[in-house]
CSV table of C-alpha atoms in Angstrom, one decimal:
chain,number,residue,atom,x,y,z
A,411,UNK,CA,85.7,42.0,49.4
A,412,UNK,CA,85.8,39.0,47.1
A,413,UNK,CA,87.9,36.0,46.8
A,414,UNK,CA,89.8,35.0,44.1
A,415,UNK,CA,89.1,31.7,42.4
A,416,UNK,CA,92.8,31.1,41.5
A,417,UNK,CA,94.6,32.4,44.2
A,418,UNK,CA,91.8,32.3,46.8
A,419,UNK,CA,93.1,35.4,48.6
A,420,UNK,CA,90.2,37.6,49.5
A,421,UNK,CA,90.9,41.1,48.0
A,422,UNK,CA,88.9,44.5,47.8
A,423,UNK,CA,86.5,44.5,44.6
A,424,UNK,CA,88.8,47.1,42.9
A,425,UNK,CA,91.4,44.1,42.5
A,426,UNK,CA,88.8,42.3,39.7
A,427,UNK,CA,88.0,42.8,36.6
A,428,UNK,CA,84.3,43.3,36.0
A,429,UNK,CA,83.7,39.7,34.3
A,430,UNK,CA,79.7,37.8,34.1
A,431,UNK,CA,80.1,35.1,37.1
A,432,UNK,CA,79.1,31.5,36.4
A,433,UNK,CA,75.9,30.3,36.8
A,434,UNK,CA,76.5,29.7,40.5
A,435,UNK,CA,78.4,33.4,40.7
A,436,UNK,CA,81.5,32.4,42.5
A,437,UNK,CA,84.4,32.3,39.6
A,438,UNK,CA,86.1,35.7,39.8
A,439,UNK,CA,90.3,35.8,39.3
A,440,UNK,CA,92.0,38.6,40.6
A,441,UNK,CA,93.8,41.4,38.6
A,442,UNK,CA,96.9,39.5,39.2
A,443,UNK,CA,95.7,35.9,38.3
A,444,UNK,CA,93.7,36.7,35.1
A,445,UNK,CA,96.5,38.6,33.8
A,446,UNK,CA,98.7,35.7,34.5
A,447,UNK,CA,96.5,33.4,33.2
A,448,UNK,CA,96.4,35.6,29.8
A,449,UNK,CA,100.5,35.8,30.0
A,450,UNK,CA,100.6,31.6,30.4
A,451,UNK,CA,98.1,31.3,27.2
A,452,UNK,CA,100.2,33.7,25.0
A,453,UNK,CA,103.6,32.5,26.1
A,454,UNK,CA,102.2,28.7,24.9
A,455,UNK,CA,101.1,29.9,21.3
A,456,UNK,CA,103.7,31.6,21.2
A,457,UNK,CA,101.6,34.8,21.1
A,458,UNK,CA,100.2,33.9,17.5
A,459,UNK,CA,96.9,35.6,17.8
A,460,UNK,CA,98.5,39.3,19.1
A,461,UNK,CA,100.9,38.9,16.2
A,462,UNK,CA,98.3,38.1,14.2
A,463,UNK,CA,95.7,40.7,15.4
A,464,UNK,CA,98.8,43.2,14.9
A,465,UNK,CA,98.9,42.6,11.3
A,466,UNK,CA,95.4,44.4,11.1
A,467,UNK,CA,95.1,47.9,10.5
A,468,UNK,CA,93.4,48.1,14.1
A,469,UNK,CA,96.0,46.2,15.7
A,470,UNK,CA,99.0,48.3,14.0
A,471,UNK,CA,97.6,51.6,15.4
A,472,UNK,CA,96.4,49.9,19.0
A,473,UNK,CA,100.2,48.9,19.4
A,474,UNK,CA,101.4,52.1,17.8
A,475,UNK,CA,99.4,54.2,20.6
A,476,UNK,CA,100.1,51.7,23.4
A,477,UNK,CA,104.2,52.0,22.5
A,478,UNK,CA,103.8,56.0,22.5
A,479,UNK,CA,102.0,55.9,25.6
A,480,UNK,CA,104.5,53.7,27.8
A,481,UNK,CA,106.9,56.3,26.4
A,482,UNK,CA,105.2,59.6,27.4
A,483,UNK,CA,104.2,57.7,31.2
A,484,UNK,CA,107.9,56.5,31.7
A,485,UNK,CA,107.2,52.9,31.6
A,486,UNK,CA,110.7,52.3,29.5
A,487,UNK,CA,112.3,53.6,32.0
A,488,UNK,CA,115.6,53.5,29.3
A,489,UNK,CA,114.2,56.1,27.0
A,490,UNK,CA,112.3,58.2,29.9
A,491,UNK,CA,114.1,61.2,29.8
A,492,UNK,CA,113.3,61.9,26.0
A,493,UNK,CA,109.6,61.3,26.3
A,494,UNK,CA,108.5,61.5,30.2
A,495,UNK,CA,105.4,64.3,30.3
A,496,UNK,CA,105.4,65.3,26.7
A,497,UNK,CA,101.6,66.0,25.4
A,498,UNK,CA,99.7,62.6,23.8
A,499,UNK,CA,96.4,62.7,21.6
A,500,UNK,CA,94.0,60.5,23.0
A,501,UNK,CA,93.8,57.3,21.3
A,502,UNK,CA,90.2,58.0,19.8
A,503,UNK,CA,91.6,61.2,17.6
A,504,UNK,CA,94.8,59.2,17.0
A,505,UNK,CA,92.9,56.1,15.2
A,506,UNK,CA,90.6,58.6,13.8
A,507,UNK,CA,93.5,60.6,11.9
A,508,UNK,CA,95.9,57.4,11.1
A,509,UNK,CA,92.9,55.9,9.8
A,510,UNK,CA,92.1,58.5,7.0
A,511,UNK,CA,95.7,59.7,6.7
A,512,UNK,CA,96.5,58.6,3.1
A,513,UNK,CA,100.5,57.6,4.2
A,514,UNK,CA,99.3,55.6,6.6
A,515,UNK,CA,97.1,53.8,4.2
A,516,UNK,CA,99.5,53.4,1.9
A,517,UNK,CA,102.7,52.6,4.1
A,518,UNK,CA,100.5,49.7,5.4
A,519,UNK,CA,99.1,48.3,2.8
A,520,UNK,CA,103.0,48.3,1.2
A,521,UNK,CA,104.1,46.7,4.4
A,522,UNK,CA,101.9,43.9,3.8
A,523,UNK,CA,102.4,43.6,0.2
A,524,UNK,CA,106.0,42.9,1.2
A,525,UNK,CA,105.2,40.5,3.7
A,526,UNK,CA,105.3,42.1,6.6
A,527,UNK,CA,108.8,43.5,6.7
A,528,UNK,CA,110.1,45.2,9.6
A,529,UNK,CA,112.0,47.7,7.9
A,530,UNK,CA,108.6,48.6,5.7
A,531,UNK,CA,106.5,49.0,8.5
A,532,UNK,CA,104.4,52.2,9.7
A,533,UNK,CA,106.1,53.7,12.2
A,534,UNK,CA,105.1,57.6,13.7
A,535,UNK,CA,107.4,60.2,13.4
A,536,UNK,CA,107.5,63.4,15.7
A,537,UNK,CA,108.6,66.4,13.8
A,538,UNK,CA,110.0,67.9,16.8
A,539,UNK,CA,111.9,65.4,19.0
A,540,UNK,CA,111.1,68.2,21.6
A,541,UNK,CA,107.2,68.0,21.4
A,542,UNK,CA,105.2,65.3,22.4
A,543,UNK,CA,102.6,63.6,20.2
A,544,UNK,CA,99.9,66.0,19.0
A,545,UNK,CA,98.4,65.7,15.4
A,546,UNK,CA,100.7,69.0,14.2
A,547,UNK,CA,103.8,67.2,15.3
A,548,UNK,CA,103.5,63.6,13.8
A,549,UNK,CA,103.7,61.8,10.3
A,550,UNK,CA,103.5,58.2,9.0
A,551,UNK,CA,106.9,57.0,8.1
A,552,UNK,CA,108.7,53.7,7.6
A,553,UNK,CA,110.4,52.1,10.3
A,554,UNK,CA,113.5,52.4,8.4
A,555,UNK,CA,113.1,55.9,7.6
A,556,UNK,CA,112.5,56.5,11.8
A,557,UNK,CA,114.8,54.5,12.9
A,558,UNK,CA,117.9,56.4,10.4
A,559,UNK,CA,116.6,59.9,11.2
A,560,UNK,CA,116.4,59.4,14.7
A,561,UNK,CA,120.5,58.0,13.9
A,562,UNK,CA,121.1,61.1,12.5
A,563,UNK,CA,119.3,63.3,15.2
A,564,UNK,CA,121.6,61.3,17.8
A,565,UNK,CA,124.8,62.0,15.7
A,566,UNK,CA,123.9,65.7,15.3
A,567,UNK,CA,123.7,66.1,19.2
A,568,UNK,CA,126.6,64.3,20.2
């Protein structure tokens, strides 16, 4: 058991993340507390360096994967039935083939050649709505282009 610094509630070890103590070994937050305390920071810079950090090549895909992960777990709970238990890549294969995929390359680098515009930006496209994310069943398209074929796909199934 440890105690938290912030909230000083003692808690089982599992509750922490792993973080070098001070030099007298007794700062530690909680789960809860550190990831408020990252919330709090973000919320009063109005999250400049994750918008920034998300303008990197890195930062485009780590979104990306996180986005098409919360979708396949049933985090957004809205969307759940169309994604919940399809097949994802891990993220190591999926950075590895955005990162030498040529439309990738070039979708991003016109994306920031035009200033970042949303309609401009990368955004993955499944092939098959009915497959999950596996490197047969995905492309690199615009955000405009996803957002009007997935339109379409809507229109064509209602």
């Amino acid at each position: 058991m440890k105690t938290c610094s912030t909230c000083k509630t003692p808690k089982d070890e599992s509750l922490f993340h792993y973080k070098k103590s001070n030099i007298d070994g007794l700062d530690y937050d909680c789960k809860d507390c550190a990831n408020k305390k990252i919330r709090d920071r973000r919320s009063k810079n109005n999250d400049l360096n994750t918008k920034i950090y998300e303008r990197t090549k890195k930062g485009k895909l780590v979104r990306t994967y996180r986005n098409m992960l919360s979708r396949v777990k049933g985090i957004l709970k809205k969307k759940a039935h169309l994604y919940e238990g399809l097949e994802i890549l891990n993220k190591e294969s999926f950075y590895e083939w955005s990162l030498n995929d040529d439309a990738f390359n070039r979708l991003f680098d016109d994306w920031v050649k035009s200033d970042y515009d949303l309609k401009l930006s990368p955004s993955i496209d499944r092939k098959d709505h009915l497959i999950g994310y596996t490197l047969n069943n995905m492309r690199w398209v615009t955000f405009s282009f996803n957002s009007l074929n997935t339109s379409c796909r809507k229109n064509q199934y209602s």
